[in-house]
Short mmCIF file of C-alpha atoms in Angstrom, two decimals:
data_model
loop_
_atom_site.label_atom_id
_atom_site.label_comp_id
_atom_site.label_asym_id
_atom_site.label_seq_id
_atom_site.Cartn_x
_atom_site.Cartn_y
_atom_site.Cartn_z
CA MET A 1 0.00 0.00 0.00
CA LYS A 2 1.35 3.42 -0.91
CA HIS A 3 0.23 4.94 2.37
CA LEU A 4 1.81 2.29 4.58
CA ALA A 5 4.83 4.60 4.82
CA PHE A 6 2.53 7.18 6.37
CA ILE A 7 1.70 4.93 9.33
CA ILE A 8 5.32 3.92 9.80
CA CYS A 9 6.26 7.59 10.00
CA HIS A 10 4.00 8.03 13.01
CA LEU A 11 6.33 5.66 14.87
CA ALA A 12 9.57 6.98 13.40
CA PHE A 13 10.93 10.37 14.40
CA GLY A 14 12.92 10.84 11.19
CA ALA A 15 10.20 12.43 9.05
CA ALA A 16 9.02 14.92 11.66
CA LEU A 17 9.04 17.97 9.40
CA LEU A 18 6.75 16.33 6.89
CA LEU A 19 4.47 15.02 9.60
CA THR A 20 4.29 18.52 11.04
CA GLY A 21 2.58 19.42 7.82
CA CYS A 22 0.22 16.33 7.87
CA ALA A 23 -0.74 16.43 11.62
CA MET A 24 -0.48 19.99 12.87
CA LYS A 25 -3.36 21.81 14.57
CA THR A 26 -2.76 25.00 16.48
CA GLU A 27 -3.79 25.27 20.11
CA THR A 28 -3.07 28.96 20.50
CA SER A 29 -5.43 30.63 18.02
CA THR A 30 -9.08 29.72 17.82
CA SER A 31 -9.60 31.40 14.46
CA GLU A 32 -6.54 29.76 12.91
CA SER A 33 -7.45 26.38 14.37
CA THR A 34 -10.89 26.60 12.76
CA LYS A 35 -9.37 27.37 9.38
CA PHE A 36 -6.99 24.50 9.81
CA GLU A 37 -9.49 21.76 9.15
CA LEU A 38 -9.29 19.68 6.02
CA GLU A 39 -12.71 19.57 4.41
CA TYR A 40 -12.40 16.87 1.74
CA PHE A 41 -9.87 14.18 0.92
CA ALA A 42 -8.69 13.47 -2.61
CA PHE A 43 -9.29 10.07 -4.18
CA GLN A 44 -8.30 8.29 -7.38
CA GLU A 45 -11.08 6.28 -8.98
CA GLU A 46 -8.91 3.53 -10.49
CA ALA A 47 -5.29 2.68 -11.23
CA GLY A 48 -3.96 5.40 -13.52
CA GLY A 49 -7.40 7.03 -13.34
CA LYS A 50 -8.61 10.50 -12.53
CA TRP A 51 -8.77 12.31 -9.18
CA GLY A 52 -11.64 13.95 -7.33
CA LEU A 53 -12.67 15.00 -3.80
CA MET A 54 -15.14 13.49 -1.33
CA ASN A 55 -16.07 14.05 2.31
CA LEU A 56 -15.95 11.54 5.15
CA ASP A 57 -19.54 10.49 4.51
CA GLY A 58 -18.54 9.31 1.04
CA GLU A 59 -20.28 12.23 -0.69
CA VAL A 60 -18.43 13.45 -3.77
CA ALA A 61 -17.72 17.18 -3.78
CA VAL A 62 -15.61 17.22 -6.97
CA GLU A 63 -16.11 14.56 -9.61
CA PRO A 64 -12.94 12.64 -10.59
CA THR A 65 -12.02 14.70 -13.65
CA TYR A 66 -8.38 15.58 -12.97
CA LYS A 67 -5.60 13.54 -14.56
CA GLY A 68 -2.97 15.00 -12.25
CA ALA A 69 -2.88 14.15 -8.55
CA VAL A 70 -5.06 16.35 -6.34
CA THR A 71 -4.38 17.61 -2.82
CA ALA A 72 -6.94 17.44 -0.06
CA CYS A 73 -9.17 20.51 0.27
CA LEU A 74 -7.95 22.95 2.91
CA ASN A 75 -9.72 26.22 3.72
CA ASP A 76 -11.95 25.83 0.60
CA ARG A 77 -8.93 25.49 -1.70
CA PHE A 78 -7.27 22.52 -3.40
CA VAL A 79 -4.39 22.05 -5.85
CA VAL A 80 -3.96 19.91 -8.97
CA PHE A 81 -0.48 18.75 -9.96
CA HIS A 82 0.04 18.56 -13.75
CA VAL A 83 2.31 15.62 -14.54
CA ASN A 84 3.70 16.71 -17.92
CA SER A 85 4.51 20.32 -17.06
CA GLU A 86 5.19 19.75 -13.33
CA LEU A 87 3.03 22.77 -12.52
CA TYR A 88 0.35 23.34 -9.90
CA THR A 89 -3.09 24.88 -10.38
CA LEU A 90 -4.99 26.33 -7.43
CA TYR A 91 -8.78 25.90 -7.37
CA ALA A 92 -11.60 27.19 -5.19
CA ILE A 93 -14.15 24.53 -4.32
CA GLY A 94 -17.84 25.23 -4.93
CA GLU A 95 -20.69 23.95 -7.05
CA GLU A 96 -18.09 23.94 -9.82
CA PRO A 97 -14.35 24.21 -9.06
CA ARG A 98 -13.04 27.67 -9.95
CA LYS A 99 -9.48 28.08 -11.25
CA ILE A 100 -7.48 30.76 -9.43
CA GLY A 101 -3.97 30.45 -10.86
CA THR A 102 -1.12 28.22 -12.01
CA TYR A 103 2.27 28.20 -10.33
CA LYS A 104 5.66 26.51 -10.39
CA ASP A 105 5.31 25.62 -6.71
CA ILE A 106 2.64 26.15 -4.07
CA GLY A 107 1.98 25.61 -0.37
CA GLY A 108 -1.40 25.27 1.33
CA PHE A 109 -3.90 27.61 2.97
CA THR A 110 -3.29 26.84 6.62
CA GLY A 111 -4.15 30.50 7.19
CA ASP A 112 -5.28 33.36 4.97
CA LEU A 113 -2.06 33.38 2.94
CA CYS A 114 -0.19 30.75 0.94
CA PRO A 115 3.38 30.73 -0.48
CA VAL A 116 3.83 30.22 -4.23
CA VAL A 117 6.54 30.45 -6.87
CA ASP A 118 5.04 32.35 -9.82
CA ARG A 119 5.76 32.28 -13.53
CA LYS A 120 8.66 34.71 -13.16
CA ASN A 121 10.40 32.66 -10.48
CA CYS A 122 9.27 35.03 -7.77
CA ILE A 123 8.45 33.68 -4.29
CA LYS A 124 5.39 35.47 -2.95
CA TYR A 125 2.45 34.97 -0.64
CA ILE A 126 -1.04 35.14 -2.10
CA ASP A 127 -4.51 35.36 -0.60
CA LYS A 128 -7.31 32.88 -1.36
CA GLU A 129 -8.21 34.75 -4.57
CA GLY A 130 -4.64 34.68 -5.87
CA ASN A 131 -3.89 38.35 -5.11
CA THR A 132 -0.32 39.10 -4.06
CA ALA A 133 0.00 40.00 -0.38
CA PHE A 134 3.76 40.47 -0.56
CA GLU A 135 6.84 39.20 -2.41
CA LEU A 136 9.64 37.45 -0.55
CA ASN A 137 12.68 37.10 -2.78
CA GLU A 138 15.14 38.53 -0.26
CA VAL A 139 15.41 39.21 3.46
CA GLU A 140 17.91 41.94 4.39
CA GLY A 141 19.61 41.47 1.02
CA VAL A 142 19.93 37.68 1.30
CA LYS A 143 18.09 35.46 -1.19
CA VAL A 144 15.17 33.36 0.06
CA MET A 145 15.53 29.65 -0.77
CA ARG A 146 12.47 28.11 0.93
CA ALA A 147 9.26 29.57 2.34
CA PHE A 148 6.62 27.71 4.33
CA ASN A 149 2.96 28.07 5.26
CA PHE A 150 1.68 30.15 8.15
CA VAL A 151 1.06 28.32 11.40
CA CYS A 152 0.38 30.20 14.65
CA GLY A 153 0.84 33.43 12.70
CA ARG A 154 4.42 32.63 11.71
CA ALA A 155 5.94 31.28 8.49
CA MET A 156 9.32 29.56 8.51
CA VAL A 157 11.85 30.76 5.90
CA LEU A 158 15.33 29.56 4.83
CA LEU A 159 17.89 31.99 3.39
CA GLU A 160 20.72 31.30 0.96
CA ASP A 161 23.30 31.75 3.72
CA GLY A 162 21.79 28.73 5.51
CA THR A 163 20.03 30.61 8.31
CA TRP A 164 16.41 30.06 9.32
CA GLY A 165 13.92 32.55 10.75
CA TYR A 166 10.22 33.40 10.75
CA ILE A 167 8.11 36.12 9.13
CA ASP A 168 4.71 37.58 10.05
CA ASP A 169 1.72 37.95 7.72
CA ASN A 170 3.05 41.28 6.46
CA GLY A 171 6.24 39.65 5.24
CA GLU A 172 8.28 41.31 7.99
CA THR A 173 10.86 39.46 10.10
CA ALA A 174 9.10 38.30 13.27
CA ILE A 175 11.89 36.10 14.64
CA PRO A 176 15.47 36.86 13.49
CA PHE A 177 17.30 34.70 10.95
CA LYS A 178 19.95 33.15 13.18
CA TYR A 179 19.15 29.45 13.45
CA SER A 180 21.03 26.61 11.76
CA ASP A 181 17.74 24.69 11.45
CA ALA A 182 14.11 25.23 12.43
CA TRP A 183 10.69 23.63 12.39
CA ASN A 184 7.13 24.86 12.01
CA PHE A 185 5.26 26.10 15.04
CA LYS A 186 2.72 23.89 16.73
CA GLU A 187 0.78 24.59 19.92
CA GLY A 188 2.50 27.99 19.92
CA LEU A 189 5.99 26.47 20.17
CA ALA A 190 8.80 25.69 17.74
CA VAL A 191 12.08 23.78 17.93
CA VAL A 192 15.15 25.61 16.60
CA TYR A 193 18.81 24.69 16.36
CA LEU A 194 21.13 27.25 17.93
CA ASP A 195 24.22 25.48 16.55
CA ASP A 196 25.23 22.83 14.08
CA PRO A 197 24.46 19.52 15.85
CA ASP A 198 27.88 18.18 14.84
CA GLU A 199 29.70 20.93 16.75
CA GLU A 200 30.97 20.26 20.26
CA GLY A 201 28.62 21.72 22.85
CA ALA A 202 25.91 22.38 20.26
CA GLU A 203 22.49 23.38 21.62
CA TRP A 204 18.87 23.47 20.49
CA ALA A 205 15.98 25.42 21.96
CA VAL A 206 12.20 25.74 22.11
CA ILE A 207 10.85 29.23 21.37
CA ASP A 208 7.42 30.89 21.43
CA THR A 209 5.88 32.97 18.62
CA GLU A 210 7.67 36.11 19.88
CA GLY A 211 11.03 34.37 19.63
CA GLU A 212 11.47 34.09 23.38
CA VAL A 213 13.51 31.04 24.43
CA LEU A 214 11.60 28.79 26.84
CA PHE A 215 14.50 26.42 27.40
CA THR A 216 17.66 25.07 25.80
CA LYS A 217 19.16 21.58 25.69
CA ALA A 218 22.51 20.19 24.59
CA PHE A 219 22.55 17.74 21.68
CA SER A 220 25.02 15.68 23.67
CA ASP A 221 22.24 15.05 26.22
CA LEU A 222 18.99 15.01 24.23
CA ASP A 223 18.14 15.00 20.54
CA PRO A 224 14.77 16.67 19.65
CA ALA A 225 13.76 13.69 17.58
CA ALA A 226 10.07 14.61 17.14
CA HIS A 227 10.69 18.34 16.53
CA VAL A 228 7.06 19.29 17.24
CA TYR A 229 4.78 19.29 20.27
CA TYR A 230 1.74 17.05 20.56
CA ASP A 231 -0.60 17.41 23.53
CA GLY A 232 1.96 19.64 25.24
CA LEU A 233 4.76 17.08 24.99
CA LEU A 234 7.91 16.93 22.88
CA GLY A 235 9.45 13.56 22.10
CA THR A 236 13.24 13.51 22.44
CA LYS A 237 15.92 10.84 22.42
CA LYS A 238 18.70 10.37 24.95
CA ASN A 239 22.18 10.46 23.50
CA ASP A 240 23.81 7.94 25.81
CA GLY A 241 26.25 5.79 23.89
CA GLU A 242 24.48 3.12 21.86
CA LYS A 243 21.34 3.11 23.99
CA SER A 244 18.04 4.26 22.50
CA GLN A 245 15.74 5.83 25.08
CA VAL A 246 12.74 8.08 24.35
CA VAL A 247 12.14 10.98 26.74
CA PHE A 248 9.10 13.30 26.75
CA LEU A 249 9.54 16.95 27.78
CA ASP A 250 6.86 19.47 28.78
CA ARG A 251 6.65 23.09 27.60
CA ASP A 252 9.27 24.15 30.17
CA GLY A 253 11.74 21.45 29.21
CA ASN A 254 11.09 19.29 32.25
CA THR A 255 11.20 15.52 31.82
CA VAL A 256 7.69 14.11 32.11
CA LEU A 257 8.34 10.52 31.11
CA GLU A 258 11.31 8.30 30.32
CA LEU A 259 10.60 5.09 28.46
CA GLN A 260 12.66 1.98 28.98
CA GLU A 261 15.44 1.17 26.58
CA GLY A 262 14.26 -0.28 23.27
CA ILE A 263 10.78 1.29 23.39
CA ILE A 264 10.24 3.41 20.28
CA THR A 265 7.32 5.77 19.89
CA GLY A 266 6.01 8.76 17.99
CA TYR A 267 3.35 11.31 18.76
CA VAL A 268 0.84 11.71 21.56
CA PHE A 269 -2.89 11.89 20.81
CA ASN A 270 -5.35 12.56 23.64
CA GLY A 271 -2.81 11.52 26.27
CA LYS A 272 -1.97 8.18 24.63
CA PHE A 273 0.59 6.94 22.14
CA LEU A 274 1.57 3.82 20.26
CA PHE A 275 4.88 2.18 21.07
CA PHE A 276 7.05 -0.46 19.45
CA ASN A 277 9.09 -2.81 21.62
CA SER A 278 12.28 -3.67 19.74
CA GLU A 279 12.73 -6.77 21.92
CA SER A 280 9.33 -8.36 21.27
CA GLU A 281 9.05 -6.66 17.84
CA LYS A 282 5.38 -5.97 18.63
CA MET A 283 3.30 -2.86 19.22
CA GLY A 284 1.16 -1.64 22.12
CA LEU A 285 -0.52 1.43 23.60
CA MET A 286 0.66 3.55 26.55
CA ASP A 287 -0.46 6.73 28.33
CA THR A 288 1.72 9.70 29.27
CA GLN A 289 2.07 8.46 32.85
CA GLY A 290 3.86 5.40 31.50
CA ASN A 291 0.96 3.01 32.10
CA VAL A 292 0.71 0.25 29.51
CA LEU A 293 -2.89 0.21 28.27
CA LEU A 294 -2.33 -2.51 25.68
CA LYS A 295 0.58 -4.91 25.94
CA ASP A 296 2.98 -5.17 23.03
CA LYS A 297 1.36 -8.16 21.33
CA TYR A 298 0.21 -6.64 18.05
CA LYS A 299 2.01 -7.09 14.75
CA LYS A 300 0.51 -3.76 13.68
CA LEU A 301 -1.46 -1.17 15.58
CA ASN A 302 -2.95 2.10 14.37
CA PHE A 303 -4.39 4.92 16.45
CA ASN A 304 -5.91 8.35 15.74
CA GLY A 305 -6.59 9.50 19.27
CA LYS A 306 -9.84 7.61 19.71
CA LEU A 307 -10.09 4.62 17.38
CA LEU A 308 -7.66 1.71 17.50
CA ALA A 309 -7.15 -0.92 14.84
CA GLY A 310 -4.92 -3.89 15.60
CA LYS A 311 -3.59 -7.02 13.95
CA ALA A 312 -2.45 -9.62 16.49
CA SER A 313 -2.07 -12.61 14.17
CA GLY A 314 -2.92 -13.56 10.64
CA ASN A 315 -3.76 -10.79 8.20
CA ARG A 316 -7.00 -9.48 9.68
CA TYR A 317 -7.49 -6.18 11.44
CA TYR A 318 -9.96 -5.62 14.27
CA LEU A 319 -11.38 -2.39 15.62
CA LEU A 320 -10.40 -2.24 19.33
CA ASP A 321 -11.18 -0.24 22.41
CA THR A 322 -8.32 1.04 24.60
CA GLN A 323 -8.54 -2.11 26.76
CA GLY A 324 -7.89 -4.26 23.72
CA GLU A 325 -11.41 -5.65 23.43
CA LYS A 326 -12.37 -6.49 19.85
CA LEU A 327 -15.29 -4.35 18.72
CA CYS A 328 -15.60 -5.68 15.20
CA ARG A 329 -13.67 -7.29 12.39
CA LEU A 330 -12.53 -5.06 9.54
CA PRO A 331 -12.23 -5.82 5.82
CA SER A 332 -8.94 -7.42 4.84
CA GLY A 333 -5.97 -5.16 4.31
CA ASP A 334 -3.97 -2.49 6.11
CA VAL A 335 -5.86 0.17 8.06
CA LEU A 336 -5.21 3.87 7.56
CA PHE A 337 -6.65 6.61 9.74
CA PHE A 338 -7.32 10.11 8.59
CA GLU A 339 -5.30 12.84 10.25
CA PRO A 340 -6.88 14.72 13.19
CA GLN A 341 -7.43 17.93 11.17
CA PHE A 342 -10.37 16.22 9.49
CA LYS A 343 -13.88 16.85 10.70
CA GLN A 344 -15.20 13.57 12.15
CA TYR A 345 -11.65 12.19 11.97
CA ASP A 346 -12.32 9.92 14.93
CA LYS A 347 -15.30 8.28 13.24
CA ARG A 348 -13.80 7.28 9.90
CA LEU A 349 -10.95 5.15 8.65
CA LEU A 350 -9.75 3.69 5.38
CA VAL A 351 -9.10 -0.02 4.99
CA GLY A 352 -6.85 -1.28 2.21
CA THR A 353 -8.28 -4.18 0.25
CA ILE A 354 -6.63 -7.09 -1.49
CA GLU A 355 -7.29 -5.31 -4.81
CA ASP A 356 -4.90 -2.55 -3.66
CA GLY A 357 -7.72 -0.08 -3.19
CA TYR A 358 -9.39 1.40 -0.11
CA VAL A 359 -12.77 1.07 1.58
CA LEU A 360 -14.20 3.90 3.70
CA VAL A 361 -15.34 2.46 7.06
CA ASP A 362 -17.18 4.02 10.03
CA ASP A 363 -16.44 3.59 13.74
CA GLU A 364 -18.56 0.43 13.91
CA GLY A 365 -16.72 -1.30 11.09
CA ASN A 366 -19.46 -0.69 8.50
CA GLU A 367 -18.52 0.30 4.98
CA VAL A 368 -19.56 3.82 4.02
CA MET A 369 -21.00 3.49 0.53
CA THR A 370 -19.51 5.74 -2.14
CA ASP A 371 -20.18 6.25 -5.83
CA PHE A 372 -16.59 5.38 -6.71
CA GLU A 373 -14.03 2.78 -5.80
CA ILE A 374 -11.09 4.40 -4.00
CA HIS A 375 -7.91 3.16 -5.65
CA ASP A 376 -5.66 5.67 -3.92
CA TYR A 377 -6.14 8.71 -1.71
CA THR A 378 -4.39 11.60 0.00
CA ASP A 379 -5.24 13.81 2.95
CA SER A 380 -1.92 15.61 2.43
CA PHE A 381 -1.06 18.94 0.85
CA TYR A 382 2.10 20.93 0.23
CA TRP A 383 3.71 22.82 3.08
CA GLY A 384 6.14 25.19 1.49
CA VAL A 385 7.87 26.24 -1.70
CA THR A 386 11.46 26.02 -2.89
CA PHE A 387 13.16 28.59 -5.11
CA PRO A 388 13.43 27.05 -8.61
CA LYS A 389 16.80 25.99 -9.97
CA ASP A 390 16.08 27.26 -13.49
CA ASP A 391 14.97 30.64 -14.86
CA ASP A 392 12.31 29.39 -17.26
CA VAL A 393 9.07 31.35 -17.46
CA ILE A 394 6.15 28.95 -17.68
CA GLU A 395 3.50 29.14 -20.36
CA GLU A 396 -0.23 28.62 -20.08
CA ILE A 397 -1.23 24.99 -19.72
CA ASP A 398 -4.28 23.04 -20.68
CA ASP A 399 -6.08 21.65 -17.64
CA ASP A 400 -7.05 18.64 -19.75
CA GLU A 401 -3.54 17.91 -20.98
CA GLU A 402 -2.76 14.25 -21.64
CA TYR A 403 -0.03 12.50 -19.74
CA ASP A 404 2.09 9.52 -20.69
CA GLU A 405 0.12 6.42 -19.70
CA GLU A 406 3.37 4.68 -18.81
CA GLU A 407 4.13 7.45 -16.32
CA GLU A 408 1.21 6.95 -13.96
CA PRO A 409 0.89 9.86 -11.50
CA GLY A 410 1.50 8.92 -7.90
CA SER A 411 -0.34 10.27 -4.90
CA LEU A 412 0.58 13.63 -3.36
CA TRP A 413 1.90 11.76 -0.31
CA ASP A 414 4.32 9.84 -2.57
CA MET A 415 5.56 13.12 -4.02
CA ILE A 416 5.98 14.71 -0.59
CA MET A 417 7.89 11.69 0.72
CA GLU A 418 10.19 11.73 -2.32
CA ALA A 419 10.82 15.46 -1.82
CA GLY A 420 11.63 14.83 1.84
CA GLU A 421 14.10 12.09 0.93
CA GLU A 422 15.85 14.49 -1.45
CA ASP A 423 16.00 17.25 1.18
CA ASN A 424 17.41 14.87 3.80
#
């Protein structure tokens, strides 16, 4: 399954920046949090087929008419990726999708503004109607190389000299460009690197949206493996020889929980998290007080904060409660939960079938009937733009352009993962 990598990433700290984009929801701004809900997920009707959008009740909002992969709908906007030209077209959702503009690169509307690279290789931020809010080609005379979406009123930016900082929604510097690395804000906090991690005595810090340092840590003691806060906790990893030990910190940098050696975990949802025991090579569920809710006896276990799906033996998944009681049997195949930004996210899941497609299932294990088979899907969307390497000015494109049938378009998640591998 193409999205199996997505589940694995929830247990691996390595892809934290990408997961920040797929699982972030601000806790500090009510208005921004409301805007930060995905409204529809994108689906592909058949292998090599066209893409459309539907809601979590299986109702189609946009018929599958797009040959290029489609992002999920965020803040009433979605993007189509054109395979031949490698361009992106922004659409407004409605009774009929309305084209807003075509760009070389584009982010997502996590707020009122979105970063794009336009036809003239200019990085700028646009509003939902495609109007330019401000250009961002340079900061204090230094060229901008990457620009990200707004979260908690701040957008992360990388300059050509290798420094990271944050801008406000007027394009002004909100937090100075002085960090060797940085991550998006979440829950009003962000992890930044004060030094190169390879340097002796190197430090990292957690800052608030004003740039105030809440605490610092030495890389030689703890590595900020998760890079983002979930439920007020930051997952870190002890650097103690060859040992691997996960440690959770609170907003002040105090240690809340230390897991035993060999226990690997990812992000906290509603005070609980999945863990993998490297000794038993099985998965379980734990709370933030260190209490084991489900013993590590599952070959695979998936969790979205409320619903659990587990596979103890064989190839069948079961819907479980947090005590491990089987609620119902699920269709055959791997289980994928929608991310928590979705409305009703805790009442829907996708189950992969033996035909390499997906079935939409409710919280009682019943299939939600749809008009289309779901061959592939994405609830992902782009989280930033990169300055282009060439100086070509793009021409107009035909939304109905044909693509090479031998070059079947992948899902947006595949593209994001590939981009992340290149960046790392």
